[in-house]
mmCIF file of C-alpha atoms in Angstrom:
data_model
loop_
_atom_site.group_PDB
_atom_site.id
_atom_site.type_symbol
_atom_site.label_atom_id
_atom_site.label_comp_id
_atom_site.label_asym_id
_atom_site.label_seq_id
_atom_site.Cartn_x
_atom_site.Cartn_y
_atom_site.Cartn_z
ATOM 1 C CA MET A 1 219.349 21.445 262.639
ATOM 2 C CA LYS A 2 216.302 19.274 263.271
ATOM 3 C CA LYS A 3 215.653 19.074 259.484
ATOM 4 C CA THR A 4 219.224 17.962 258.903
ATOM 5 C CA LEU A 5 219.037 15.313 261.548
ATOM 6 C CA LEU A 6 215.711 14.102 260.259
ATOM 7 C CA SER A 7 216.974 13.918 256.647
ATOM 8 C CA LEU A 8 220.103 12.084 257.857
ATOM 9 C CA THR A 9 218.105 9.537 259.761
ATOM 10 C CA LEU A 10 215.782 9.002 256.823
ATOM 11 C CA SER A 11 218.715 8.511 254.431
ATOM 12 C CA ALA A 12 220.262 6.013 256.796
ATOM 13 C CA LEU A 13 217.009 4.123 257.137
ATOM 14 C CA ILE A 14 216.508 4.040 253.374
ATOM 15 C CA PHE A 15 220.156 2.927 252.668
ATOM 16 C CA SER A 16 220.111 0.281 255.334
ATOM 17 C CA GLY A 17 216.806 -1.034 253.989
ATOM 18 C CA CYS A 18 218.289 -1.390 250.591
ATOM 19 C CA ALA A 19 221.390 -3.130 251.827
ATOM 20 C CA THR A 20 219.298 -5.556 253.830
ATOM 21 C CA SER A 21 217.018 -6.448 250.925
ATOM 22 C CA TYR A 22 220.073 -6.867 248.645
ATOM 23 C CA ASN A 23 221.725 -9.262 251.010
ATOM 24 C CA GLN A 24 218.639 -11.325 251.324
ATOM 25 C CA THR A 25 218.057 -11.803 247.624
ATOM 26 C CA ALA A 26 221.547 -12.245 246.035
ATOM 27 C CA ARG A 27 223.789 -15.216 246.558
ATOM 28 C CA TYR A 28 226.611 -17.067 244.882
ATOM 29 C CA ILE A 29 225.835 -20.365 243.139
ATOM 30 C CA ASP A 30 228.020 -23.421 243.459
ATOM 31 C CA LYS A 31 229.453 -23.967 239.934
ATOM 32 C CA GLU A 32 231.242 -27.089 240.959
ATOM 33 C CA LYS A 33 228.170 -29.146 240.122
ATOM 34 C CA LEU A 34 226.889 -29.920 236.721
ATOM 35 C CA GLY A 35 223.579 -31.460 235.873
ATOM 36 C CA THR A 36 222.862 -32.556 239.450
ATOM 37 C CA SER A 37 220.625 -29.630 240.541
ATOM 38 C CA THR A 38 217.035 -29.044 239.473
ATOM 39 C CA PRO A 39 216.850 -27.184 236.183
ATOM 40 C CA VAL A 40 215.723 -23.526 236.610
ATOM 41 C CA THR A 41 214.411 -23.129 233.034
ATOM 42 C CA LEU A 42 213.254 -25.105 230.087
ATOM 43 C CA GLY A 43 215.782 -23.081 228.065
ATOM 44 C CA LEU A 44 219.591 -23.755 227.766
ATOM 45 C CA ASP A 45 221.241 -22.554 231.009
ATOM 46 C CA TYR A 46 224.828 -22.450 232.250
ATOM 47 C CA GLU A 47 224.850 -25.981 233.421
ATOM 48 C CA ASP A 48 223.519 -27.325 230.087
ATOM 49 C CA LEU A 49 226.187 -25.513 228.114
ATOM 50 C CA GLU A 50 228.940 -26.399 230.486
ATOM 51 C CA ARG A 51 228.105 -30.073 230.559
ATOM 52 C CA ALA A 52 227.571 -30.343 226.796
ATOM 53 C CA SER A 53 230.895 -28.628 226.147
ATOM 54 C CA LEU A 54 232.678 -30.918 228.615
ATOM 55 C CA LYS A 55 231.338 -34.092 226.972
ATOM 56 C CA LEU A 56 232.080 -32.907 223.443
ATOM 57 C CA VAL A 57 235.572 -31.830 224.425
ATOM 58 C CA ASN A 58 236.250 -35.211 226.018
ATOM 59 C CA SER A 59 235.093 -36.899 222.767
ATOM 60 C CA MET A 60 237.388 -34.656 220.706
ATOM 61 C CA LEU A 61 240.379 -35.331 222.982
ATOM 62 C CA LYS A 62 239.864 -39.115 222.900
ATOM 63 C CA SER A 63 239.511 -39.234 219.049
ATOM 64 C CA LYS A 64 242.191 -41.121 217.315
ATOM 65 C CA ALA A 65 241.838 -38.761 214.381
ATOM 66 C CA PHE A 66 243.911 -36.198 216.318
ATOM 67 C CA SER A 67 246.771 -38.447 217.383
ATOM 68 C CA LEU A 68 250.073 -37.016 216.261
ATOM 69 C CA ASN A 69 253.374 -38.886 215.959
ATOM 70 C CA ASN A 70 255.198 -35.683 216.758
ATOM 71 C CA PRO A 71 254.162 -34.459 220.257
ATOM 72 C CA ASN A 72 255.459 -30.957 219.515
ATOM 73 C CA LYS A 73 253.185 -30.395 216.539
ATOM 74 C CA ARG A 74 249.759 -28.838 217.161
ATOM 75 C CA TYR A 75 246.731 -28.649 214.914
ATOM 76 C CA VAL A 76 245.717 -25.083 214.006
ATOM 77 C CA LEU A 77 241.887 -24.804 214.392
ATOM 78 C CA MET A 78 239.581 -22.158 213.041
ATOM 79 C CA ILE A 79 236.120 -21.500 214.297
ATOM 80 C CA SER A 80 233.581 -21.685 211.531
ATOM 81 C CA ASP A 81 229.798 -21.324 211.287
ATOM 82 C CA PHE A 82 227.585 -22.141 214.175
ATOM 83 C CA ILE A 83 223.826 -22.136 213.556
ATOM 84 C CA ASN A 84 221.407 -21.383 216.318
ATOM 85 C CA ASP A 85 218.116 -23.004 215.312
ATOM 86 C CA THR A 86 216.369 -22.435 218.627
ATOM 87 C CA THR A 87 213.932 -19.853 220.025
ATOM 88 C CA GLN A 88 216.592 -18.794 222.359
ATOM 89 C CA ARG A 89 219.127 -16.021 221.795
ATOM 90 C CA ILE A 90 222.408 -17.863 222.464
ATOM 91 C CA ASP A 91 225.764 -16.275 222.277
ATOM 92 C CA ILE A 92 227.631 -19.200 220.601
ATOM 93 C CA ASP A 93 230.795 -18.021 222.189
ATOM 94 C CA GLN A 94 229.389 -19.061 225.586
ATOM 95 C CA LEU A 95 229.663 -22.655 224.236
ATOM 96 C CA ILE A 96 232.701 -22.401 222.022
ATOM 97 C CA LYS A 97 234.932 -20.593 224.491
ATOM 98 C CA LYS A 98 234.934 -23.510 226.954
ATOM 99 C CA ILE A 99 235.836 -25.876 224.026
ATOM 100 C CA ARG A 100 238.550 -23.549 222.872
ATOM 101 C CA ILE A 101 240.116 -23.233 226.294
ATOM 102 C CA ALA A 102 240.094 -27.082 226.797
ATOM 103 C CA LEU A 103 241.615 -27.788 223.337
ATOM 104 C CA LEU A 104 244.320 -25.167 223.860
ATOM 105 C CA ASN A 105 245.165 -26.527 227.262
ATOM 106 C CA SER A 106 245.329 -30.002 225.840
ATOM 107 C CA GLY A 107 248.479 -29.185 223.965
ATOM 108 C CA ARG A 108 247.050 -30.732 220.802
ATOM 109 C CA PHE A 109 245.428 -27.678 219.231
ATOM 110 C CA ILE A 110 246.020 -23.950 218.699
ATOM 111 C CA ILE A 111 243.065 -21.678 217.806
ATOM 112 C CA THR A 112 243.597 -18.987 215.166
ATOM 113 C CA THR A 113 241.899 -15.704 215.707
ATOM 114 C CA ALA A 114 242.996 -14.411 212.347
ATOM 115 C CA VAL A 115 240.577 -16.535 210.392
ATOM 116 C CA ARG A 116 236.978 -17.130 211.230
ATOM 117 C CA ALA A 117 233.779 -17.642 209.264
ATOM 118 C CA GLY A 118 232.485 -14.082 208.574
ATOM 119 C CA GLY A 119 235.890 -12.424 209.097
ATOM 120 C CA ALA A 120 238.856 -12.376 211.520
ATOM 121 C CA GLU A 121 237.987 -12.617 215.153
ATOM 122 C CA ASP A 122 240.828 -10.392 216.112
ATOM 123 C CA MET A 123 241.556 -7.714 213.525
ATOM 124 C CA ALA A 124 244.770 -6.738 215.297
ATOM 125 C CA SER A 125 246.730 -9.242 213.124
ATOM 126 C CA TYR A 126 245.673 -7.278 210.045
ATOM 127 C CA GLN A 127 245.929 -3.790 211.671
ATOM 128 C CA VAL A 128 249.644 -4.241 212.634
ATOM 129 C CA ARG A 129 250.365 -5.140 209.022
ATOM 130 C CA LYS A 130 249.086 -1.811 207.935
ATOM 131 C CA LEU A 131 251.992 -0.288 209.805
ATOM 132 C CA ARG A 132 254.390 -1.399 207.153
ATOM 133 C CA LYS A 133 256.243 1.458 205.530
ATOM 134 C CA ILE A 134 255.238 3.850 208.310
ATOM 135 C CA ASP A 135 258.578 5.468 209.507
ATOM 136 C CA GLU A 136 257.364 5.866 213.003
ATOM 137 C CA PHE A 137 257.525 2.191 213.584
ATOM 138 C CA ASN A 138 260.701 0.050 213.769
ATOM 139 C CA GLN A 139 259.986 -2.130 210.689
ATOM 140 C CA LYS A 140 261.956 -5.017 212.243
ATOM 141 C CA THR A 141 259.198 -5.311 214.896
ATOM 142 C CA ILE A 142 256.394 -5.657 212.399
ATOM 143 C CA ALA A 143 255.271 -8.980 211.174
ATOM 144 C CA LYS A 144 256.762 -9.913 207.762
ATOM 145 C CA LYS A 145 254.653 -11.320 204.853
ATOM 146 C CA GLY A 146 254.023 -15.088 205.020
ATOM 147 C CA GLU A 147 254.290 -15.372 208.785
ATOM 148 C CA MET A 148 250.640 -16.157 209.526
ATOM 149 C CA ILE A 149 249.717 -19.853 209.829
ATOM 150 C CA ALA A 150 246.744 -21.168 207.950
ATOM 151 C CA PRO A 151 244.337 -23.424 209.800
ATOM 152 C CA ASP A 152 244.527 -27.222 209.370
ATOM 153 C CA LEU A 153 241.001 -27.769 210.782
ATOM 154 C CA SER A 154 237.690 -25.970 211.216
ATOM 155 C CA LEU A 155 235.096 -26.413 213.996
ATOM 156 C CA SER A 156 231.540 -25.884 213.027
ATOM 157 C CA GLY A 157 228.205 -26.715 214.622
ATOM 158 C CA LYS A 158 224.470 -26.340 215.064
ATOM 159 C CA ILE A 159 222.132 -26.183 217.957
ATOM 160 C CA ILE A 160 218.613 -27.510 217.146
ATOM 161 C CA GLN A 161 215.492 -27.268 219.417
ATOM 162 C CA ARG A 162 212.411 -29.494 219.224
ATOM 163 C CA VAL A 163 209.355 -28.959 221.410
ATOM 164 C CA THR A 164 206.887 -31.888 221.922
ATOM 165 C CA PRO A 165 203.567 -31.513 223.933
ATOM 166 C CA LEU A 166 203.049 -34.289 226.460
ATOM 167 C CA SER A 167 199.674 -35.712 227.613
ATOM 168 C CA ASN A 168 200.041 -34.486 231.208
ATOM 169 C CA LYS A 169 199.825 -30.708 230.407
ATOM 170 C CA GLU A 170 203.579 -30.651 230.100
ATOM 171 C CA GLN A 171 206.000 -30.174 227.225
ATOM 172 C CA ARG A 172 209.220 -31.824 226.443
ATOM 173 C CA VAL A 173 212.025 -29.727 224.908
ATOM 174 C CA ASP A 174 215.080 -31.331 223.346
ATOM 175 C CA TYR A 175 218.212 -29.515 222.386
ATOM 176 C CA TYR A 176 220.673 -31.203 220.022
ATOM 177 C CA ILE A 177 224.121 -29.630 220.114
ATOM 178 C CA GLN A 178 226.029 -30.913 217.159
ATOM 179 C CA MET A 179 229.641 -30.233 216.197
ATOM 180 C CA SER A 180 232.106 -31.248 213.407
ATOM 181 C CA ILE A 181 235.836 -30.818 212.909
ATOM 182 C CA THR A 182 236.746 -30.711 209.284
ATOM 183 C CA ASP A 183 240.145 -31.246 207.734
ATOM 184 C CA LEU A 184 240.421 -28.170 205.457
ATOM 185 C CA LYS A 185 242.834 -29.728 203.002
ATOM 186 C CA THR A 186 240.501 -32.639 202.174
ATOM 187 C CA GLY A 187 237.074 -31.295 203.211
ATOM 188 C CA LEU A 188 236.478 -34.462 205.191
ATOM 189 C CA ALA A 189 234.946 -34.453 208.704
ATOM 190 C CA LEU A 190 237.479 -36.085 211.011
ATOM 191 C CA TRP A 191 235.334 -35.980 214.163
ATOM 192 C CA GLU A 192 231.670 -35.373 214.769
ATOM 193 C CA GLY A 193 229.815 -35.149 218.034
ATOM 194 C CA GLU A 194 226.326 -34.565 219.310
ATOM 195 C CA GLU A 195 225.006 -33.961 222.817
ATOM 196 C CA VAL A 196 221.202 -34.067 223.469
ATOM 197 C CA ILE A 197 219.651 -32.147 226.423
ATOM 198 C CA SER A 198 216.099 -33.041 227.175
ATOM 199 C CA LYS A 199 213.889 -31.189 229.613
ATOM 200 C CA ALA A 200 210.244 -31.408 230.566
ATOM 201 C CA GLY A 201 208.075 -28.774 232.247
ATOM 202 C CA ASP A 202 204.735 -26.948 232.344
ATOM 203 C CA SER A 203 203.270 -26.484 228.836
ATOM 204 C CA LYS A 204 202.676 -22.836 229.593
ATOM 205 C CA ALA A 205 206.325 -22.214 230.365
ATOM 206 C CA ALA A 206 208.291 -20.610 227.535
ATOM 207 C CA PRO A 207 211.355 -22.528 226.594
ATOM 208 C CA TRP A 208 213.701 -19.419 226.521
ATOM 209 C CA MET B 1 246.903 -38.993 252.353
ATOM 210 C CA LYS B 2 245.914 -36.208 254.832
ATOM 211 C CA LYS B 3 244.293 -34.377 251.935
ATOM 212 C CA THR B 4 242.367 -37.443 250.842
ATOM 213 C CA ILE B 5 241.132 -38.082 254.343
ATOM 214 C CA PHE B 6 239.999 -34.574 254.676
ATOM 215 C CA ILE B 7 237.997 -34.745 251.520
ATOM 216 C CA ILE B 8 236.482 -38.005 252.620
ATOM 217 C CA SER B 9 235.212 -36.543 255.818
ATOM 218 C CA LEU B 10 233.937 -33.423 253.994
ATOM 219 C CA TYR B 11 231.892 -35.295 251.339
ATOM 220 C CA SER B 12 231.159 -38.629 253.013
ATOM 221 C CA ALA B 13 232.214 -40.329 249.935
ATOM 222 C CA PHE B 14 234.495 -42.920 248.491
ATOM 223 C CA VAL B 15 237.818 -41.573 247.384
ATOM 224 C CA PHE B 16 239.916 -43.539 245.081
ATOM 225 C CA THR B 17 243.317 -42.583 243.679
ATOM 226 C CA GLY B 18 244.894 -44.008 240.605
ATOM 227 C CA CYS B 19 248.360 -43.279 239.424
ATOM 228 C CA ALA B 20 250.194 -43.568 236.091
ATOM 229 C CA THR B 21 253.533 -44.840 237.386
ATOM 230 C CA ASN B 22 255.218 -46.170 234.356
ATOM 231 C CA GLN B 23 257.565 -43.314 233.723
ATOM 232 C CA THR B 24 259.473 -44.806 230.841
ATOM 233 C CA ALA B 25 256.605 -45.844 228.664
ATOM 234 C CA HIS B 26 254.105 -43.097 229.321
ATOM 235 C CA LYS B 27 253.148 -40.434 226.824
ATOM 236 C CA SER B 28 252.938 -42.857 223.953
ATOM 237 C CA ALA B 29 249.511 -43.112 222.646
ATOM 238 C CA SER B 30 247.037 -45.452 224.239
ATOM 239 C CA ASN B 31 249.578 -47.500 226.236
ATOM 240 C CA VAL B 32 248.034 -49.066 229.323
ATOM 241 C CA LEU B 33 249.703 -47.914 232.389
ATOM 242 C CA LYS B 34 250.285 -49.713 235.550
ATOM 243 C CA THR B 35 248.077 -49.084 238.444
ATOM 244 C CA ASN B 36 249.139 -48.882 241.978
ATOM 245 C CA PRO B 37 246.852 -51.053 244.247
ATOM 246 C CA ASN B 38 248.293 -49.388 247.382
ATOM 247 C CA LYS B 39 246.633 -46.157 246.435
ATOM 248 C CA TYR B 40 243.165 -47.707 246.199
ATOM 249 C CA ILE B 41 241.208 -46.281 249.223
ATOM 250 C CA ILE B 42 237.757 -47.159 250.343
ATOM 251 C CA ASN B 43 236.389 -45.799 253.587
ATOM 252 C CA ASN B 44 233.656 -47.329 255.519
ATOM 253 C CA LEU B 45 231.218 -44.470 254.971
ATOM 254 C CA PRO B 46 227.581 -44.398 254.094
ATOM 255 C CA LEU B 47 227.980 -45.652 250.587
ATOM 256 C CA HIS B 48 230.288 -48.535 251.495
ATOM 257 C CA TYR B 49 229.195 -52.073 250.956
ATOM 258 C CA LYS B 50 226.227 -50.636 248.900
ATOM 259 C CA VAL B 51 228.271 -49.169 246.021
ATOM 260 C CA SER B 52 231.767 -50.434 245.420
ATOM 261 C CA ILE B 53 234.556 -49.731 242.972
ATOM 262 C CA ILE B 54 235.355 -52.975 241.209
ATOM 263 C CA ASN B 55 238.575 -51.868 239.592
ATOM 264 C CA TYR B 56 240.203 -48.964 237.679
ATOM 265 C CA SER B 57 242.779 -48.366 235.056
ATOM 266 C CA SER B 58 244.424 -45.572 233.209
ATOM 267 C CA LYS B 59 246.296 -45.018 229.953
ATOM 268 C CA PHE B 60 247.494 -42.085 227.842
ATOM 269 C CA THR B 61 245.307 -41.243 224.960
ATOM 270 C CA ASN B 62 246.678 -38.559 222.624
ATOM 271 C CA ASN B 63 249.228 -37.657 225.315
ATOM 272 C CA LEU B 64 246.492 -37.099 227.928
ATOM 273 C CA LEU B 65 245.752 -39.239 230.920
ATOM 274 C CA HIS B 66 242.602 -41.222 230.403
ATOM 275 C CA ALA B 67 241.130 -42.823 233.484
ATOM 276 C CA SER B 68 238.463 -45.473 233.774
ATOM 277 C CA VAL B 69 236.722 -46.571 236.999
ATOM 278 C CA ASN B 70 234.293 -49.598 237.135
ATOM 279 C CA ILE B 71 231.620 -49.190 239.738
ATOM 280 C CA GLN B 72 228.988 -51.665 241.011
ATOM 281 C CA ASN B 73 225.769 -51.168 242.981
ATOM 282 C CA ASN B 74 225.506 -54.108 245.417
ATOM 283 C CA ASP B 75 222.104 -53.062 246.678
ATOM 284 C CA GLN B 76 218.628 -53.528 245.387
ATOM 285 C CA LYS B 77 217.990 -49.861 245.670
ATOM 286 C CA ARG B 78 218.580 -47.195 243.007
ATOM 287 C CA TYR B 79 221.275 -44.651 243.902
ATOM 288 C CA PHE B 80 221.608 -41.091 242.761
ATOM 289 C CA LEU B 81 225.242 -40.142 243.042
ATOM 290 C CA GLU B 82 227.698 -37.499 241.984
ATOM 291 C CA TYR B 83 231.280 -38.205 240.927
ATOM 292 C CA ARG B 84 234.343 -36.089 239.907
ATOM 293 C CA PHE B 85 237.978 -36.659 238.974
ATOM 294 C CA ARG B 86 240.893 -34.587 240.134
ATOM 295 C CA TRP B 87 244.056 -34.566 238.047
ATOM 296 C CA PHE B 88 247.535 -34.181 239.554
ATOM 297 C CA ASP B 89 251.109 -33.870 238.090
ATOM 298 C CA ASP B 90 253.983 -35.954 239.107
ATOM 299 C CA SER B 91 254.739 -33.523 241.946
ATOM 300 C CA ASP B 92 251.253 -34.045 243.320
ATOM 301 C CA PHE B 93 250.141 -30.541 242.390
ATOM 302 C CA GLU B 94 246.491 -30.402 241.244
ATOM 303 C CA VAL B 95 246.408 -29.494 237.502
ATOM 304 C CA GLY B 96 242.691 -29.815 236.893
ATOM 305 C CA LYS B 97 239.346 -31.230 238.031
ATOM 306 C CA THR B 98 235.945 -31.999 236.607
ATOM 307 C CA PRO B 99 232.822 -30.518 238.259
ATOM 308 C CA TRP B 100 230.605 -32.930 240.196
ATOM 309 C CA LEU B 101 228.698 -34.957 237.510
ATOM 310 C CA PRO B 102 225.493 -36.950 237.960
ATOM 311 C CA LEU B 103 225.524 -40.758 238.061
ATOM 312 C CA THR B 104 222.429 -42.912 238.496
ATOM 313 C CA LEU B 105 223.029 -46.536 239.530
ATOM 314 C CA ASN B 106 220.119 -48.824 239.243
ATOM 315 C CA ALA B 107 219.776 -51.861 241.412
ATOM 316 C CA ARG B 108 222.819 -54.248 240.994
ATOM 317 C CA GLU B 109 223.986 -52.164 238.113
ATOM 318 C CA PHE B 110 227.557 -52.061 236.902
ATOM 319 C CA LYS B 111 228.892 -48.984 235.187
ATOM 320 C CA SER B 112 232.158 -47.888 233.700
ATOM 321 C CA ILE B 113 233.072 -44.253 234.217
ATOM 322 C CA GLN B 114 235.699 -42.673 232.030
ATOM 323 C CA GLU B 115 237.300 -39.272 231.830
ATOM 324 C CA ILE B 116 240.213 -37.753 230.115
ATOM 325 C CA ALA B 117 242.407 -35.087 231.581
ATOM 326 C CA HIS B 118 242.405 -31.711 229.646
ATOM 327 C CA THR B 119 246.131 -31.112 230.211
ATOM 328 C CA PRO B 120 249.195 -33.148 229.348
ATOM 329 C CA ASP B 121 250.569 -32.327 232.732
ATOM 330 C CA ALA B 122 248.209 -34.763 234.482
ATOM 331 C CA GLU B 123 250.018 -37.966 235.567
ATOM 332 C CA LYS B 124 247.795 -39.184 238.383
ATOM 333 C CA PHE B 125 244.149 -38.965 239.277
ATOM 334 C CA LYS B 126 241.794 -39.255 242.106
ATOM 335 C CA PHE B 127 238.166 -40.334 241.857
ATOM 336 C CA TYR B 128 235.497 -39.058 244.191
ATOM 337 C CA ILE B 129 232.002 -40.356 244.526
ATOM 338 C CA ARG B 130 229.266 -39.331 246.915
ATOM 339 C CA GLU B 131 225.460 -39.432 247.242
ATOM 340 C CA LYS B 132 223.671 -36.647 245.381
ATOM 341 C CA GLN B 133 223.732 -33.400 247.409
#
C-alpha cells in the first residue's frame, strides 16, 4: 500500500513538473505583424517569406498585363520551376502557397494542379481517367477526353543568397526572391518581380 | 463607428476609412473612385499633430480595390510606425486585412502608402497606423 502511494505521488510530481516546464517554454506568436519584430535568425523565416509573398502578389495583382476585358474569364496558371540557390533547405511551397491562395482569391487566376514542372502536382486527375472502361464505375461520371484546361501562364522563380563579411565582425546576408510569369503561347514574360531581404548579424552565426 | 472607436482605443492609433462609393462606375479597370470625406477620422492620440494623413484615394485596378494613403511626418523626429489595411464589402463585412507592416518616417518626410485588396468583394477600406509595438 505504501509503495503504491509512493509511486503515485512520484508520478504526480513528475507529470506536474513536466506540465509546468512545458507551459513556461511554449507560447503562441502574434502572426498579425510582419517585419516589425526583431529577426530571430539570419536565415529566411516565416515573416520574411510572408512579407515577400505579400509584396510580390500585390505587384502581380496591380500589373496591367493581367487586366481582362471579360471579368468572368480567368487566367489558368501552372507552377513551373523554382530554384533554391541558398544554403537553406526551403520548401518552395511555403512561399508559393501564399501566392497561389491570393491569386485564386483575386478572381483573376485559377491554378492548375494537373500540370507542373516535373509532373502533375495532383495525380488524381490522371488516376480517374484510368477508370474508363471499368464496368464498376458509372462511365457518365468519369471525365471525358478533352475536358482538361491547358494553362495560359506559368509562374517560375529563384531564391538567391549572398553573404558579405562586414568590418565589425558581422556578416550581411541578402536574399533575392525573384519570380516571373510567362505567357505559354508566346514564351514572353508578362510580369517579373523581385524582393530583396537583407539581414546582418554575428559573423559566427550560420545563415540557415 | 463603434468598431472604429474601439480599435482606436486599443491601438492608440489613427484610424482612417476610405470608401469606394461610386456604385455605377466601379469595377471597370483603374477608374478613380470618389472618396467620402465624412469617413475620414483622426483622433487626438499620441501620434496626432506629429504624423498626419494628408489625403487618400482609391480606385479599382484589375477589378480589385486599390487604396492609397498619403502620410506626412510633421515632426523633426524619426518615427517607427506600423500600418495595416482592412477591407470591407458593401455590407460592411470584413473580407480581408493585411498584417501590421513596418513604416519608417524620417523627419518631415512625406510617404505614399498603397495596398491592393486580394478579393474582388472589397468595396471599402480602413487604414490603421500606430507606433511600433
